[in-house]
């Protein structure tokens, strides 16, 4: 019994020492920046005729990264980032599949007119990236990421147009712009609680501890659950990010 306990103590001490050694070999950096981009289909569908306005939300990103170097060039980076990806758009559409509510009535069919869309997703993201140091101050990186969505919004309204109920030959319902005349929608409850994608970017250190970063993140799964078909296009979060890094260790 005493020998078993001693063996366990030695094993735990060895594992703790190994973990301490690994942690001590890591370097750490904090990052602060913002996202630019949108949640959009891949390729502009014919039903979307023009984008009349586009505005980004408070698309901040703040996080910490742990970096492990294997040799002079190659290494690995794992991060924990708190971030937001969102936008507000006003697009002109024709025969666009929609479902909306107006004056307590649910309408579904194809819409021609303008559609305002609000998208916002707050999330915790873990990127796992391979790194390549071109120089001691310039690092390339690429790899997958996983985001756990903490809050979702996909809402808006259709206005200044008409809806053909059911299909393009259905009854015509005119929509105005004022509340009560337009068609409102909210598909927030139909959004996924997670997202996976690819992150490609570069970190550049320009001072002893300060640096800049630029990344492109491309979601590989649609923001909506698999059986959601109210909107005909599959929408993906496609964003670039810019910001500052600060080396902690």
mmCIF file of C-alpha atoms in Angstrom:
data_model
loop_
_atom_site.group_PDB
_atom_site.id
_atom_site.type_symbol
_atom_site.label_atom_id
_atom_site.label_comp_id
_atom_site.label_asym_id
_atom_site.label_seq_id
_atom_site.Cartn_x
_atom_site.Cartn_y
_atom_site.Cartn_z
ATOM 1 C CA UNK A 1 0.000 0.000 0.000
ATOM 2 C CA UNK A 2 2.799 2.381 0.973
ATOM 3 C CA UNK A 3 4.627 1.502 -2.245
ATOM 4 C CA UNK A 4 1.474 2.271 -4.296
ATOM 5 C CA UNK A 5 1.022 5.633 -2.588
ATOM 6 C CA UNK A 6 4.689 6.463 -3.142
ATOM 7 C CA UNK A 7 4.378 5.516 -6.826
ATOM 8 C CA UNK A 8 1.338 7.783 -7.224
ATOM 9 C CA UNK A 9 3.127 10.681 -5.515
ATOM 10 C CA UNK A 10 6.157 10.280 -7.774
ATOM 11 C CA UNK A 11 3.937 10.087 -10.901
ATOM 12 C CA UNK A 12 1.990 13.213 -9.912
ATOM 13 C CA UNK A 13 5.211 15.083 -9.105
ATOM 14 C CA UNK A 14 6.717 14.043 -12.452
ATOM 15 C CA UNK A 15 3.597 15.135 -14.369
ATOM 16 C CA UNK A 16 3.489 18.446 -12.481
ATOM 17 C CA UNK A 17 7.154 19.032 -13.271
ATOM 18 C CA UNK A 18 6.590 18.255 -16.935
ATOM 19 C CA UNK A 19 3.585 20.627 -17.080
ATOM 20 C CA UNK A 20 5.583 23.334 -15.341
ATOM 21 C CA UNK A 21 8.391 22.820 -17.838
ATOM 22 C CA UNK A 22 5.985 23.098 -20.788
ATOM 23 C CA UNK A 23 4.305 26.219 -19.386
ATOM 24 C CA UNK A 24 7.684 27.795 -18.680
ATOM 25 C CA UNK A 25 8.721 27.223 -22.309
ATOM 26 C CA UNK A 26 5.704 29.119 -23.655
ATOM 27 C CA UNK A 27 5.531 32.800 -24.514
ATOM 28 C CA UNK A 28 2.342 34.814 -24.143
ATOM 29 C CA UNK A 29 0.815 37.825 -25.841
ATOM 30 C CA UNK A 30 -2.372 39.844 -25.450
ATOM 31 C CA UNK A 31 -4.266 41.189 -28.443
ATOM 32 C CA UNK A 32 -6.804 43.978 -28.961
ATOM 33 C CA UNK A 33 -8.416 44.808 -32.284
ATOM 34 C CA UNK A 34 -11.556 44.932 -34.396
ATOM 35 C CA UNK A 35 -13.235 42.969 -37.193
ATOM 36 C CA UNK A 36 -14.173 44.187 -40.659
ATOM 37 C CA UNK A 37 -16.303 42.082 -42.960
ATOM 38 C CA UNK A 38 -19.708 40.541 -43.049
ATOM 39 C CA UNK A 39 -21.989 37.547 -42.722
ATOM 40 C CA UNK A 40 -22.776 36.727 -46.308
ATOM 41 C CA UNK A 41 -23.330 34.044 -48.953
ATOM 42 C CA UNK A 42 -20.340 32.811 -50.944
ATOM 43 C CA UNK A 43 -20.955 34.557 -54.232
ATOM 44 C CA UNK A 44 -23.647 37.217 -54.687
ATOM 45 C CA UNK A 45 -26.965 35.526 -55.593
ATOM 46 C CA UNK A 46 -29.078 36.940 -58.408
ATOM 47 C CA UNK A 47 -31.900 37.721 -55.953
ATOM 48 C CA UNK A 48 -29.724 40.397 -54.279
ATOM 49 C CA UNK A 49 -29.538 43.268 -56.766
ATOM 50 C CA UNK A 50 -27.525 45.860 -54.810
ATOM 51 C CA UNK A 51 -26.139 46.733 -51.384
ATOM 52 C CA UNK A 52 -27.410 50.222 -50.582
ATOM 53 C CA UNK A 53 -25.731 50.592 -47.174
ATOM 54 C CA UNK A 54 -23.374 48.694 -44.891
ATOM 55 C CA UNK A 55 -22.298 49.468 -41.318
ATOM 56 C CA UNK A 56 -20.149 47.400 -38.970
ATOM 57 C CA UNK A 57 -21.142 46.850 -35.342
ATOM 58 C CA UNK A 58 -18.850 47.127 -32.291
ATOM 59 C CA UNK A 59 -16.726 44.320 -33.678
ATOM 60 C CA UNK A 60 -14.062 44.188 -30.982
ATOM 61 C CA UNK A 61 -11.650 41.342 -30.348
ATOM 62 C CA UNK A 62 -9.693 40.942 -27.105
ATOM 63 C CA UNK A 63 -7.749 37.877 -26.067
ATOM 64 C CA UNK A 64 -4.568 36.119 -25.079
ATOM 65 C CA UNK A 65 -2.349 33.714 -27.023
ATOM 66 C CA UNK A 66 0.175 31.106 -25.917
ATOM 67 C CA UNK A 67 3.028 30.458 -28.359
ATOM 68 C CA UNK A 68 5.332 27.433 -28.446
ATOM 69 C CA UNK A 69 8.379 27.451 -30.730
ATOM 70 C CA UNK A 70 9.813 24.144 -31.969
ATOM 71 C CA UNK A 71 12.819 25.516 -33.859
ATOM 72 C CA UNK A 72 14.034 28.735 -35.460
ATOM 73 C CA UNK A 73 11.031 28.908 -37.820
ATOM 74 C CA UNK A 74 8.185 26.601 -36.802
ATOM 75 C CA UNK A 75 5.865 26.793 -33.827
ATOM 76 C CA UNK A 76 2.277 26.687 -32.615
ATOM 77 C CA UNK A 77 -0.169 29.258 -31.236
ATOM 78 C CA UNK A 78 -3.320 28.614 -29.182
ATOM 79 C CA UNK A 79 -5.574 31.515 -28.214
ATOM 80 C CA UNK A 80 -8.627 32.402 -26.186
ATOM 81 C CA UNK A 81 -10.457 35.384 -27.704
ATOM 82 C CA UNK A 82 -13.643 37.224 -26.745
ATOM 83 C CA UNK A 83 -15.062 38.838 -29.864
ATOM 84 C CA UNK A 84 -18.043 40.155 -31.752
ATOM 85 C CA UNK A 85 -18.887 39.752 -35.426
ATOM 86 C CA UNK A 86 -21.761 41.876 -36.672
ATOM 87 C CA UNK A 87 -23.088 44.211 -39.332
ATOM 88 C CA UNK A 88 -26.143 46.134 -40.478
ATOM 89 C CA UNK A 89 -27.028 46.179 -44.170
ATOM 90 C CA UNK A 90 -29.741 47.552 -46.428
ATOM 91 C CA UNK A 91 -30.007 45.604 -49.674
ATOM 92 C CA UNK A 92 -32.249 45.818 -52.734
ATOM 93 C CA UNK A 93 -33.640 42.365 -53.592
ATOM 94 C CA UNK A 94 -35.905 40.753 -56.186
ATOM 95 C CA UNK A 95 -37.900 37.546 -55.670
ATOM 96 C CA UNK A 96 -36.052 36.987 -52.396
ATOM 97 C CA UNK A 97 -37.432 34.147 -50.273
ATOM 98 C CA UNK A 98 -38.657 35.586 -46.954
ATOM 99 C CA UNK A 99 -40.899 35.050 -43.972
ATOM 100 C CA UNK A 100 -42.029 38.067 -41.946
ATOM 101 C CA UNK A 101 -44.689 39.474 -39.654
ATOM 102 C CA UNK A 102 -46.847 42.530 -40.301
ATOM 103 C CA UNK A 103 -49.556 43.744 -37.908
ATOM 104 C CA UNK A 104 -49.569 40.367 -36.140
ATOM 105 C CA UNK A 105 -49.902 38.393 -39.388
ATOM 106 C CA UNK A 106 -47.227 35.968 -40.650
ATOM 107 C CA UNK A 107 -46.415 36.296 -44.353
ATOM 108 C CA UNK A 108 -44.173 33.977 -46.361
ATOM 109 C CA UNK A 109 -43.193 34.051 -50.019
ATOM 110 C CA UNK A 110 -40.838 35.978 -52.281
ATOM 111 C CA UNK A 111 -40.158 39.661 -51.712
ATOM 112 C CA UNK A 112 -39.083 42.451 -54.050
ATOM 113 C CA UNK A 113 -37.914 45.663 -52.423
ATOM 114 C CA UNK A 114 -35.451 46.603 -49.667
ATOM 115 C CA UNK A 115 -34.351 44.399 -46.763
ATOM 116 C CA UNK A 116 -32.595 45.725 -43.665
ATOM 117 C CA UNK A 117 -30.587 43.075 -41.774
ATOM 118 C CA UNK A 118 -28.981 43.252 -38.313
ATOM 119 C CA UNK A 119 -26.459 40.511 -37.501
ATOM 120 C CA UNK A 120 -24.537 40.272 -34.249
ATOM 121 C CA UNK A 121 -22.713 37.335 -32.627
ATOM 122 C CA UNK A 122 -20.736 37.548 -29.376
ATOM 123 C CA UNK A 123 -18.462 34.533 -28.911
ATOM 124 C CA UNK A 124 -15.487 32.905 -27.262
ATOM 125 C CA UNK A 125 -13.043 31.658 -29.891
ATOM 126 C CA UNK A 126 -10.158 29.209 -29.620
ATOM 127 C CA UNK A 127 -7.774 29.327 -32.619
ATOM 128 C CA UNK A 128 -5.184 26.541 -32.945
ATOM 129 C CA UNK A 129 -2.598 27.785 -35.444
ATOM 130 C CA UNK A 130 0.657 26.621 -36.936
ATOM 131 C CA UNK A 131 3.216 29.439 -37.004
ATOM 132 C CA UNK A 132 6.218 30.183 -39.205
ATOM 133 C CA UNK A 133 8.732 32.853 -38.208
ATOM 134 C CA UNK A 134 9.970 34.502 -41.410
ATOM 135 C CA UNK A 135 12.194 36.742 -39.269
ATOM 136 C CA UNK A 136 12.440 37.211 -35.479
ATOM 137 C CA UNK A 137 9.810 39.983 -35.780
ATOM 138 C CA UNK A 138 7.513 38.612 -38.529
ATOM 139 C CA UNK A 139 5.318 35.566 -37.914
ATOM 140 C CA UNK A 140 2.909 33.903 -40.363
ATOM 141 C CA UNK A 141 0.108 31.736 -38.951
ATOM 142 C CA UNK A 142 -2.723 29.532 -40.189
ATOM 143 C CA UNK A 143 -5.084 26.908 -38.832
ATOM 144 C CA UNK A 144 -8.604 26.126 -37.610
ATOM 145 C CA UNK A 145 -10.680 27.880 -34.983
ATOM 146 C CA UNK A 146 -13.719 26.951 -32.919
ATOM 147 C CA UNK A 147 -16.166 29.590 -31.634
ATOM 148 C CA UNK A 148 -18.742 29.097 -28.901
ATOM 149 C CA UNK A 149 -21.535 31.596 -29.573
ATOM 150 C CA UNK A 150 -22.696 33.359 -26.414
ATOM 151 C CA UNK A 151 -25.442 35.508 -27.979
ATOM 152 C CA UNK A 152 -27.043 35.625 -31.440
ATOM 153 C CA UNK A 153 -29.060 38.193 -33.354
ATOM 154 C CA UNK A 154 -30.379 38.022 -36.898
ATOM 155 C CA UNK A 155 -33.290 40.414 -37.323
ATOM 156 C CA UNK A 156 -34.560 43.205 -39.537
ATOM 157 C CA UNK A 157 -37.400 44.239 -41.791
ATOM 158 C CA UNK A 158 -38.535 44.374 -45.416
ATOM 159 C CA UNK A 159 -39.895 47.669 -46.762
ATOM 160 C CA UNK A 160 -40.773 49.722 -49.853
ATOM 161 C CA UNK A 161 -41.757 46.754 -51.972
ATOM 162 C CA UNK A 162 -44.158 43.855 -52.258
ATOM 163 C CA UNK A 163 -44.387 40.217 -51.238
ATOM 164 C CA UNK A 164 -45.827 37.515 -53.478
ATOM 165 C CA UNK A 165 -47.358 35.049 -51.041
ATOM 166 C CA UNK A 166 -46.092 31.493 -51.531
ATOM 167 C CA UNK A 167 -44.354 31.905 -54.913
ATOM 168 C CA UNK A 168 -43.748 34.567 -57.622
ATOM 169 C CA UNK A 169 -47.328 34.158 -58.914
ATOM 170 C CA UNK A 170 -49.032 34.406 -55.504
ATOM 171 C CA UNK A 171 -51.152 37.214 -54.103
ATOM 172 C CA UNK A 172 -49.360 40.561 -53.956
ATOM 173 C CA UNK A 173 -48.951 42.278 -50.573
ATOM 174 C CA UNK A 174 -47.595 45.839 -50.603
ATOM 175 C CA UNK A 175 -45.142 46.826 -47.851
ATOM 176 C CA UNK A 176 -44.304 50.380 -46.742
ATOM 177 C CA UNK A 177 -41.541 51.729 -44.561
ATOM 178 C CA UNK A 178 -43.348 52.791 -41.384
ATOM 179 C CA UNK A 179 -43.823 50.450 -38.418
ATOM 180 C CA UNK A 180 -47.011 48.470 -39.073
ATOM 181 C CA UNK A 181 -46.589 48.812 -42.851
ATOM 182 C CA UNK A 182 -43.283 46.970 -43.194
ATOM 183 C CA UNK A 183 -42.580 43.264 -42.629
ATOM 184 C CA UNK A 184 -40.441 42.477 -39.564
ATOM 185 C CA UNK A 185 -38.458 39.278 -39.014
ATOM 186 C CA UNK A 186 -36.268 37.737 -36.320
ATOM 187 C CA UNK A 187 -34.419 34.470 -36.949
ATOM 188 C CA UNK A 188 -32.105 34.687 -33.922
ATOM 189 C CA UNK A 189 -33.460 31.458 -32.420
ATOM 190 C CA UNK A 190 -32.584 29.569 -35.620
ATOM 191 C CA UNK A 191 -28.848 30.325 -35.394
ATOM 192 C CA UNK A 192 -26.158 27.842 -34.403
ATOM 193 C CA UNK A 193 -24.467 27.956 -31.031
ATOM 194 C CA UNK A 194 -21.031 27.313 -32.524
ATOM 195 C CA UNK A 195 -18.910 27.996 -35.578
ATOM 196 C CA UNK A 196 -15.777 26.415 -37.028
ATOM 197 C CA UNK A 197 -13.528 27.975 -39.613
ATOM 198 C CA UNK A 198 -10.062 28.839 -40.869
ATOM 199 C CA UNK A 199 -7.830 31.636 -39.561
ATOM 200 C CA UNK A 200 -4.926 32.935 -41.667
ATOM 201 C CA UNK A 201 -2.825 35.907 -40.629
ATOM 202 C CA UNK A 202 0.409 37.645 -39.736
ATOM 203 C CA UNK A 203 1.913 39.127 -36.551
ATOM 204 C CA UNK A 204 4.583 41.822 -36.800
ATOM 205 C CA UNK A 205 6.552 43.029 -33.775
ATOM 206 C CA UNK A 206 7.736 46.608 -34.286
ATOM 207 C CA UNK A 207 8.954 47.358 -30.738
ATOM 208 C CA UNK A 208 10.268 45.421 -27.756
ATOM 209 C CA UNK A 209 6.792 44.247 -26.705
ATOM 210 C CA UNK A 210 4.359 45.923 -29.114
ATOM 211 C CA UNK A 211 3.196 44.568 -32.432
ATOM 212 C CA UNK A 212 0.476 44.607 -35.074
ATOM 213 C CA UNK A 213 -1.670 41.751 -36.353
ATOM 214 C CA UNK A 214 -3.833 41.181 -39.402
ATOM 215 C CA UNK A 215 -6.034 38.092 -39.840
ATOM 216 C CA UNK A 216 -8.715 36.718 -42.133
ATOM 217 C CA UNK A 217 -11.251 34.331 -40.612
ATOM 218 C CA UNK A 218 -13.653 32.349 -42.789
ATOM 219 C CA UNK A 219 -16.476 30.335 -41.229
ATOM 220 C CA UNK A 220 -16.953 26.914 -42.775
ATOM 221 C CA UNK A 221 -20.471 26.224 -41.467
ATOM 222 C CA UNK A 222 -23.558 28.348 -42.010
ATOM 223 C CA UNK A 223 -24.697 30.584 -39.143
ATOM 224 C CA UNK A 224 -28.134 28.892 -39.222
ATOM 225 C CA UNK A 225 -29.038 25.397 -38.063
ATOM 226 C CA UNK A 226 -29.104 22.680 -40.717
ATOM 227 C CA UNK A 227 -32.884 22.487 -41.250
ATOM 228 C CA UNK A 228 -33.423 26.280 -41.504
ATOM 229 C CA UNK A 229 -34.553 27.118 -45.049
ATOM 230 C CA UNK A 230 -36.562 30.330 -44.671
ATOM 231 C CA UNK A 231 -33.652 32.220 -46.232
ATOM 232 C CA UNK A 232 -32.529 30.438 -49.396
ATOM 233 C CA UNK A 233 -28.808 31.291 -49.157
ATOM 234 C CA UNK A 234 -26.345 29.771 -46.698
ATOM 235 C CA UNK A 235 -24.624 32.602 -44.831
ATOM 236 C CA UNK A 236 -21.062 32.452 -43.490
ATOM 237 C CA UNK A 237 -19.084 34.781 -41.196
ATOM 238 C CA UNK A 238 -16.219 36.143 -43.321
ATOM 239 C CA UNK A 239 -14.175 38.787 -41.523
ATOM 240 C CA UNK A 240 -10.762 40.396 -41.482
ATOM 241 C CA UNK A 241 -9.256 41.686 -38.244
ATOM 242 C CA UNK A 242 -6.649 44.333 -37.427
ATOM 243 C CA UNK A 243 -5.141 45.339 -34.119
ATOM 244 C CA UNK A 244 -2.315 45.486 -31.603
ATOM 245 C CA UNK A 245 -0.423 42.764 -29.752
ATOM 246 C CA UNK A 246 1.517 43.105 -26.495
ATOM 247 C CA UNK A 247 4.077 40.486 -25.439
ATOM 248 C CA UNK A 248 3.490 39.452 -21.844
ATOM 249 C CA UNK A 249 6.317 36.904 -21.608
#
